[in-house]
Coordinates of C-alpha atoms in Angstrom, one line a residue:
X1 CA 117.5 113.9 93.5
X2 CA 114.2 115.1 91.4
X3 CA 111.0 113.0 92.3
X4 CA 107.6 113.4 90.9
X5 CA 105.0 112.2 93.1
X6 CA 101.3 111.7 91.0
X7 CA 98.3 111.3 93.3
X8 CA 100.0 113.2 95.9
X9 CA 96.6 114.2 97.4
X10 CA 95.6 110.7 97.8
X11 CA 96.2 108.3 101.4
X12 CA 99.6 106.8 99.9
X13 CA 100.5 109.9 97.6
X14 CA 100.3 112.5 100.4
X15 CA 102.6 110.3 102.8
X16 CA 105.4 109.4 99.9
X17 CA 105.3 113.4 98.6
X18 CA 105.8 114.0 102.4
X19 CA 108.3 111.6 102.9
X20 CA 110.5 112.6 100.0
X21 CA 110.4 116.3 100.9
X22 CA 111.7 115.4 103.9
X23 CA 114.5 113.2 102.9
X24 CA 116.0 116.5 101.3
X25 CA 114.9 115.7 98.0
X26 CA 113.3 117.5 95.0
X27 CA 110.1 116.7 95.0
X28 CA 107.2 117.6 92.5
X29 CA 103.5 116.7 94.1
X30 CA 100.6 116.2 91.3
X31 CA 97.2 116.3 91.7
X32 CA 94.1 116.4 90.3
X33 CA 91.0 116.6 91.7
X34 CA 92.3 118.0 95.5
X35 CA 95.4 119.9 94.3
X36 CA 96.2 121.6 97.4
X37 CA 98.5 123.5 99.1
X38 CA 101.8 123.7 97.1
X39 CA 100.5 120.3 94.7
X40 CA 100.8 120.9 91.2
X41 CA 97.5 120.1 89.3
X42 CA 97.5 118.8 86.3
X43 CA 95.1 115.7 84.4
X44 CA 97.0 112.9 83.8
X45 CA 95.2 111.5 80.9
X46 CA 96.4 114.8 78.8
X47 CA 99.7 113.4 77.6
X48 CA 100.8 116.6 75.9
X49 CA 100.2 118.5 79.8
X50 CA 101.9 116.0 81.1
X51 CA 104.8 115.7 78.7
X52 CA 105.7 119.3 79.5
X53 CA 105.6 119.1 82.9
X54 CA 107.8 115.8 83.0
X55 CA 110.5 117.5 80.3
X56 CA 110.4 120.8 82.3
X57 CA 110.9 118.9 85.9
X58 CA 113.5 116.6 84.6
X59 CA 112.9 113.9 87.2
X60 CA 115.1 111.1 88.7
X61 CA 112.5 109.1 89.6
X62 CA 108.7 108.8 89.4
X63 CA 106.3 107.3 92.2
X64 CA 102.7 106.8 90.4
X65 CA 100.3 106.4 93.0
X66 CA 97.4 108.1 91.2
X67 CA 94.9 104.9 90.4
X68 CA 91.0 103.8 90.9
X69 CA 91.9 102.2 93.6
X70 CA 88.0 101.9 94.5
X71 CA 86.2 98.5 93.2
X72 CA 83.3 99.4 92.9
X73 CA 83.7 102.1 91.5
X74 CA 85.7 100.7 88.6
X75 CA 83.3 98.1 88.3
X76 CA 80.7 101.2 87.2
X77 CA 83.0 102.8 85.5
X78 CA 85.3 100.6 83.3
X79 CA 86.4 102.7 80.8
X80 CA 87.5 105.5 83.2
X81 CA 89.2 102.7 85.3
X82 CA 91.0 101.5 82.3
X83 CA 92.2 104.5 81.5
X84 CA 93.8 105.9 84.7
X85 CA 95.3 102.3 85.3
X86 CA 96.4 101.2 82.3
X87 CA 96.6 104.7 79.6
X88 CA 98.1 106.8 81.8
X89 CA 101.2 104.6 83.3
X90 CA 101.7 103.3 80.0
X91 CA 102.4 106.9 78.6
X92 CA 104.5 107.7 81.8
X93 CA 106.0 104.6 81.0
X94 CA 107.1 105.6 77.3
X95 CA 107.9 109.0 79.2
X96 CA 110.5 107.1 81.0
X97 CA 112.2 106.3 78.2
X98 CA 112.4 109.5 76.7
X99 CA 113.3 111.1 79.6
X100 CA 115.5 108.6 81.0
X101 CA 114.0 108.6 84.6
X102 CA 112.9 105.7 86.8
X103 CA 109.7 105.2 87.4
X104 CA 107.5 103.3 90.0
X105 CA 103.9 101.9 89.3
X106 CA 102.1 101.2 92.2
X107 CA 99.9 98.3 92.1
X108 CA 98.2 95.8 94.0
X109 CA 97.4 91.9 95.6
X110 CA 94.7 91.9 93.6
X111 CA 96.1 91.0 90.5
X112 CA 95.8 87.3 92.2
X113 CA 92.9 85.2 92.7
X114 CA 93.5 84.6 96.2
X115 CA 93.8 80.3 96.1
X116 CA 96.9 79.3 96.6
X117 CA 98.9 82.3 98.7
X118 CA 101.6 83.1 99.6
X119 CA 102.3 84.7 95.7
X120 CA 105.6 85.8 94.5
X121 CA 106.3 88.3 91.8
X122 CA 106.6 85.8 89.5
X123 CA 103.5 84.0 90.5
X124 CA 100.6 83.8 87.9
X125 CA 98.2 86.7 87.9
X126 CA 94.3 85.9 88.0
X127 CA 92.5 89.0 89.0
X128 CA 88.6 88.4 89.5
X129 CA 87.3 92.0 89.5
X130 CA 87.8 94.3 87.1
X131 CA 90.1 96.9 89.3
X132 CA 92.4 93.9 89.6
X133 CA 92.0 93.2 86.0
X134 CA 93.0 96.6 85.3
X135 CA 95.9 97.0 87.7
X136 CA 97.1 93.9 85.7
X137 CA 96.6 95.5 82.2
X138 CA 98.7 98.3 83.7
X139 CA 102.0 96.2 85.2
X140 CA 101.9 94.5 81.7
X141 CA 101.7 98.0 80.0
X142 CA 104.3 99.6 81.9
X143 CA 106.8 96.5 82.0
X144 CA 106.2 95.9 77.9
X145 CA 107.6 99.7 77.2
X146 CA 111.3 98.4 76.4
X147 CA 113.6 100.8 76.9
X148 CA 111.6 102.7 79.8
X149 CA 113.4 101.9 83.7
X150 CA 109.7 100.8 85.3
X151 CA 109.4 99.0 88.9
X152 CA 105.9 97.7 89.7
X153 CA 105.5 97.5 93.7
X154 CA 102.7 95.7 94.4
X155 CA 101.2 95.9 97.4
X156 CA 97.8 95.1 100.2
X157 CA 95.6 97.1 101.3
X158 CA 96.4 100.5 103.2
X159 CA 95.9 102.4 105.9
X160 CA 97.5 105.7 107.5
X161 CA 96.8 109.3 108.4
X162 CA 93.5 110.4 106.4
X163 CA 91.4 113.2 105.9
X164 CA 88.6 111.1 106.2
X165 CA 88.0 107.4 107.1
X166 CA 86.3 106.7 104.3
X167 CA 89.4 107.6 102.2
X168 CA 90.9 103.6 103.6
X169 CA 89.3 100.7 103.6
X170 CA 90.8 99.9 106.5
X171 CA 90.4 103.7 108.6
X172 CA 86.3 103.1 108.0
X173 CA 86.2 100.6 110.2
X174 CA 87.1 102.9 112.9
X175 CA 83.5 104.4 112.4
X176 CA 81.9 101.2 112.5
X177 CA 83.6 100.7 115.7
X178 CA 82.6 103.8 116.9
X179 CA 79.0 103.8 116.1
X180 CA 77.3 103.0 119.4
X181 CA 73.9 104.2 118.4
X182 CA 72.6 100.5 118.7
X183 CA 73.0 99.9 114.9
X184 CA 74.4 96.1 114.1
X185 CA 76.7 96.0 111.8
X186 CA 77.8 92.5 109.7
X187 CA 81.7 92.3 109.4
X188 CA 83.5 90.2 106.6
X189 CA 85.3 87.4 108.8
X190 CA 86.0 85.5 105.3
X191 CA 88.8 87.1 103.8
X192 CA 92.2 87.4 104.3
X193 CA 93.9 90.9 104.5
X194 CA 97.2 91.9 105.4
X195 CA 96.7 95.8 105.6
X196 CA 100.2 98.0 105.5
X197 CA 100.9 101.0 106.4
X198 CA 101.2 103.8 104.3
X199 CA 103.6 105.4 106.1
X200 CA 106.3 102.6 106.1
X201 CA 105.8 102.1 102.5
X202 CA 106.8 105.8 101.6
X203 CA 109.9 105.1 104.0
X204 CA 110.3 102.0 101.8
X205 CA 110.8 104.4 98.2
X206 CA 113.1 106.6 99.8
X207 CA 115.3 103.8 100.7
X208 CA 114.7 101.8 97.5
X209 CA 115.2 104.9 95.5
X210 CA 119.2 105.3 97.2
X211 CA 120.1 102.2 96.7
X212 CA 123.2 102.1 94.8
X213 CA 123.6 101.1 91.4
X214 CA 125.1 97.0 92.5
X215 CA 121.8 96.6 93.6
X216 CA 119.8 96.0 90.6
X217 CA 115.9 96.2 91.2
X218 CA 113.9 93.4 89.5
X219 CA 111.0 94.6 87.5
X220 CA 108.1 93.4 90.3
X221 CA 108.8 94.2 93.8
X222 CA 106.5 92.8 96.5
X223 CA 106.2 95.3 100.1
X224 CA 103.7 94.2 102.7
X225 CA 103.3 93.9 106.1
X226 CA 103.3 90.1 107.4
X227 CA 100.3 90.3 109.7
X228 CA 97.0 88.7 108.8
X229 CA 93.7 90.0 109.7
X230 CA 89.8 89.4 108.8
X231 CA 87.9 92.9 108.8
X232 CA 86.0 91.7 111.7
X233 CA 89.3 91.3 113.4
X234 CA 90.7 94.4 112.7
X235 CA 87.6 96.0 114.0
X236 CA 88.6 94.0 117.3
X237 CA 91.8 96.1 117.6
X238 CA 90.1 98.8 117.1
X239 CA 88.1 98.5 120.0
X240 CA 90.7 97.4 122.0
X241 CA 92.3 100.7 121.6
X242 CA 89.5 102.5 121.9
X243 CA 88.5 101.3 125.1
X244 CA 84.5 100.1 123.1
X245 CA 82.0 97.3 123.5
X246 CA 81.8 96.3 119.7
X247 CA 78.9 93.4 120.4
X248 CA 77.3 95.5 117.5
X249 CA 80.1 94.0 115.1
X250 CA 78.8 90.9 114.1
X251 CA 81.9 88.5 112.3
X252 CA 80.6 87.1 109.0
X253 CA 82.4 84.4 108.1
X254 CA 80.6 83.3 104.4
X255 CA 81.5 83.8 101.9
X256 CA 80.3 87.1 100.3
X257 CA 77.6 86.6 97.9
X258 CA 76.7 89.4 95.3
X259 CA 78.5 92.7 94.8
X260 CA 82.1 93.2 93.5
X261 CA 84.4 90.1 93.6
X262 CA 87.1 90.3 95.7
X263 CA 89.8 87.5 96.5
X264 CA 90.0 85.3 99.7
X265 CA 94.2 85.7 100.9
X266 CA 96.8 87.6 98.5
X267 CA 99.1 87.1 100.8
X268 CA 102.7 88.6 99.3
X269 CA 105.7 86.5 99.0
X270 CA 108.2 89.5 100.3
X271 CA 111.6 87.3 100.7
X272 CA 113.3 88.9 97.4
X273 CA 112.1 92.4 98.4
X274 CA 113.8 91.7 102.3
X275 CA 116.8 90.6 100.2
X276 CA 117.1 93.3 98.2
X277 CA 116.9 96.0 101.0
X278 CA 119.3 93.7 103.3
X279 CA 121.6 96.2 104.4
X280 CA 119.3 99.3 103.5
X281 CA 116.9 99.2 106.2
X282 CA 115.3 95.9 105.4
X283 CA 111.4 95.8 104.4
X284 CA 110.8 97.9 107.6
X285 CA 106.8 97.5 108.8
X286 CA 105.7 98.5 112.2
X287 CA 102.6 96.2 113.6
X288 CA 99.1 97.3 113.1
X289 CA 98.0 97.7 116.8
X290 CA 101.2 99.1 117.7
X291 CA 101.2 102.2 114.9
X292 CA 97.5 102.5 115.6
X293 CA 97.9 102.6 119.3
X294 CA 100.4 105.4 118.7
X295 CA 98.0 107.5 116.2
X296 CA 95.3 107.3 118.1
X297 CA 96.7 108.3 121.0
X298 CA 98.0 111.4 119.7
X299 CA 95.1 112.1 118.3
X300 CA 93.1 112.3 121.3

């Protein structure tokens, strides 16, 4: 099988390029602004470029990771936000059609307000920042292409092997944790998250991506680990495993005032997604203190 992977230098991309590669597939990695190694780079938002690249790689399938996945950042930057969100999948989108491949557009739980969780894919969307908003515009773009083969898998926030921990929202707090200098720190203890690994979601792709034809894959597919945890409390396990007084994490539980909006629990409604892979591996998570245990173990 041919796979493109876009944002294949990214937390998720990296791990599902990776993961591909070493299913024994044909696999295309794309990059832009850290093309390394043997990635491909090539700017996204140039439809011609990436026409020819698409027509010349003849792919089966297409895993579109590359995204603002940052807030904030799209909060400064709308129209640069809009158009890697919403542009770019749309015209990979169309490409899909042309090309006859399948392709996958990775969103998120924050197309959904966060009031009245658990959400399924057919629950109504509500995003309240404009990342969200974005990530919205882009499912409706990709799934309003008629003709094109387009999966949107939403899912939480991630966490896995990074270059640095400031690439994760969840890997930073590692650094808080580990910052005994005296500094107090005030963790959110409001919100909801149920943070998934990156690493079981690129194992999820390569299984949805052999499943045979009988199994017909709806248009929104819902992946995310089951456990729920505060920041504060994920900053808990973290010390835990690190063996490190963390009286300097302070749990916040108000809620946030000012800066970028972000929802209270988007819990995701996973039943059809377990129900689709029955058979195939199921939705196959592995606990957050148990893969962190491991990774930081061997990191030592």
């Amino acid at each position: 099988m041919r796979v493109v992977v876009t944002g294949a230098s990214g937390v998720l991309g990296s791990v599902v390029y990776a993961a591909f590669k070493s299913a024994g597939h044909t696999t295309l990695g794309l990059a832009f602004s850290h093309p390394k190694d043997d990635l491909k780079q090539l700017d996204l938002t140039e439809s011609a470029a990436t026409e020819s690249v698409f027509s010349e790689f003849k792919p089966d399938w297409v895993i579109h990771c590359a995204a603002e996945r940052r807030p904030d950042v799209a909060e400064k930057d709308p129209e640069a936000a809009r158009k890697l969100n919403v542009s770019v999948p749309e015209n990979l989108a169309k490409l899909s059609k042309a090309l006859r491949f399948k392709l996958v557009y990775i969103s998120t739980d924050y197309v959904f307000d966060g009031t009245s969780p658990p959400y399924t894919p057919s629950s109504q969307t509500n995003p309240l920042n404009l990342y969200g908003h974005t990530k919205r515009d882009g499912e409706l773009a990709v799934l309003g292409v008629t003709g094109s083969q387009s999966i949107v898998l939403r899912v939480p926030v991630l966490y896995g092997p990074a270059p640095k921990n400031s690439d994760s929202a969840v890997n930073i707090l590692l650094d808080v944790v580990s910052d005994q200098s005296g500094k107090q720190y005030g963790m959110d203890h409001y919100a909801t998250r149920y943070p998934t690994g990156v690493v079981d979601i690129a194992d999820f792709l390569v299984r949805l991506s052999a499943l045979p034809p009988s199994r017909v894959i709806p248009p929104i597919v819902h992946y995310s680990a089951s456990e729920p945890f505060t920041k504060y409390e994920m900053c808990l396990v973290f010390a835990r495993i690190l063996g490190l007084p963390h009286a300097h994490i302070v749990a916040d539980a108000e809620e946030p005032k000012g800066g970028t909006l972000r929802p209270r629990d988007t819990q995701l409604y996973t039943r059809e997604t377990e129900d689709l892979m029955e058979g195939y591996g199921g939705l196959g998570w592995t606990p957050f203190e148990e893969w962190w245990t491991e990774y930081l173990t061997k990191k030592q």
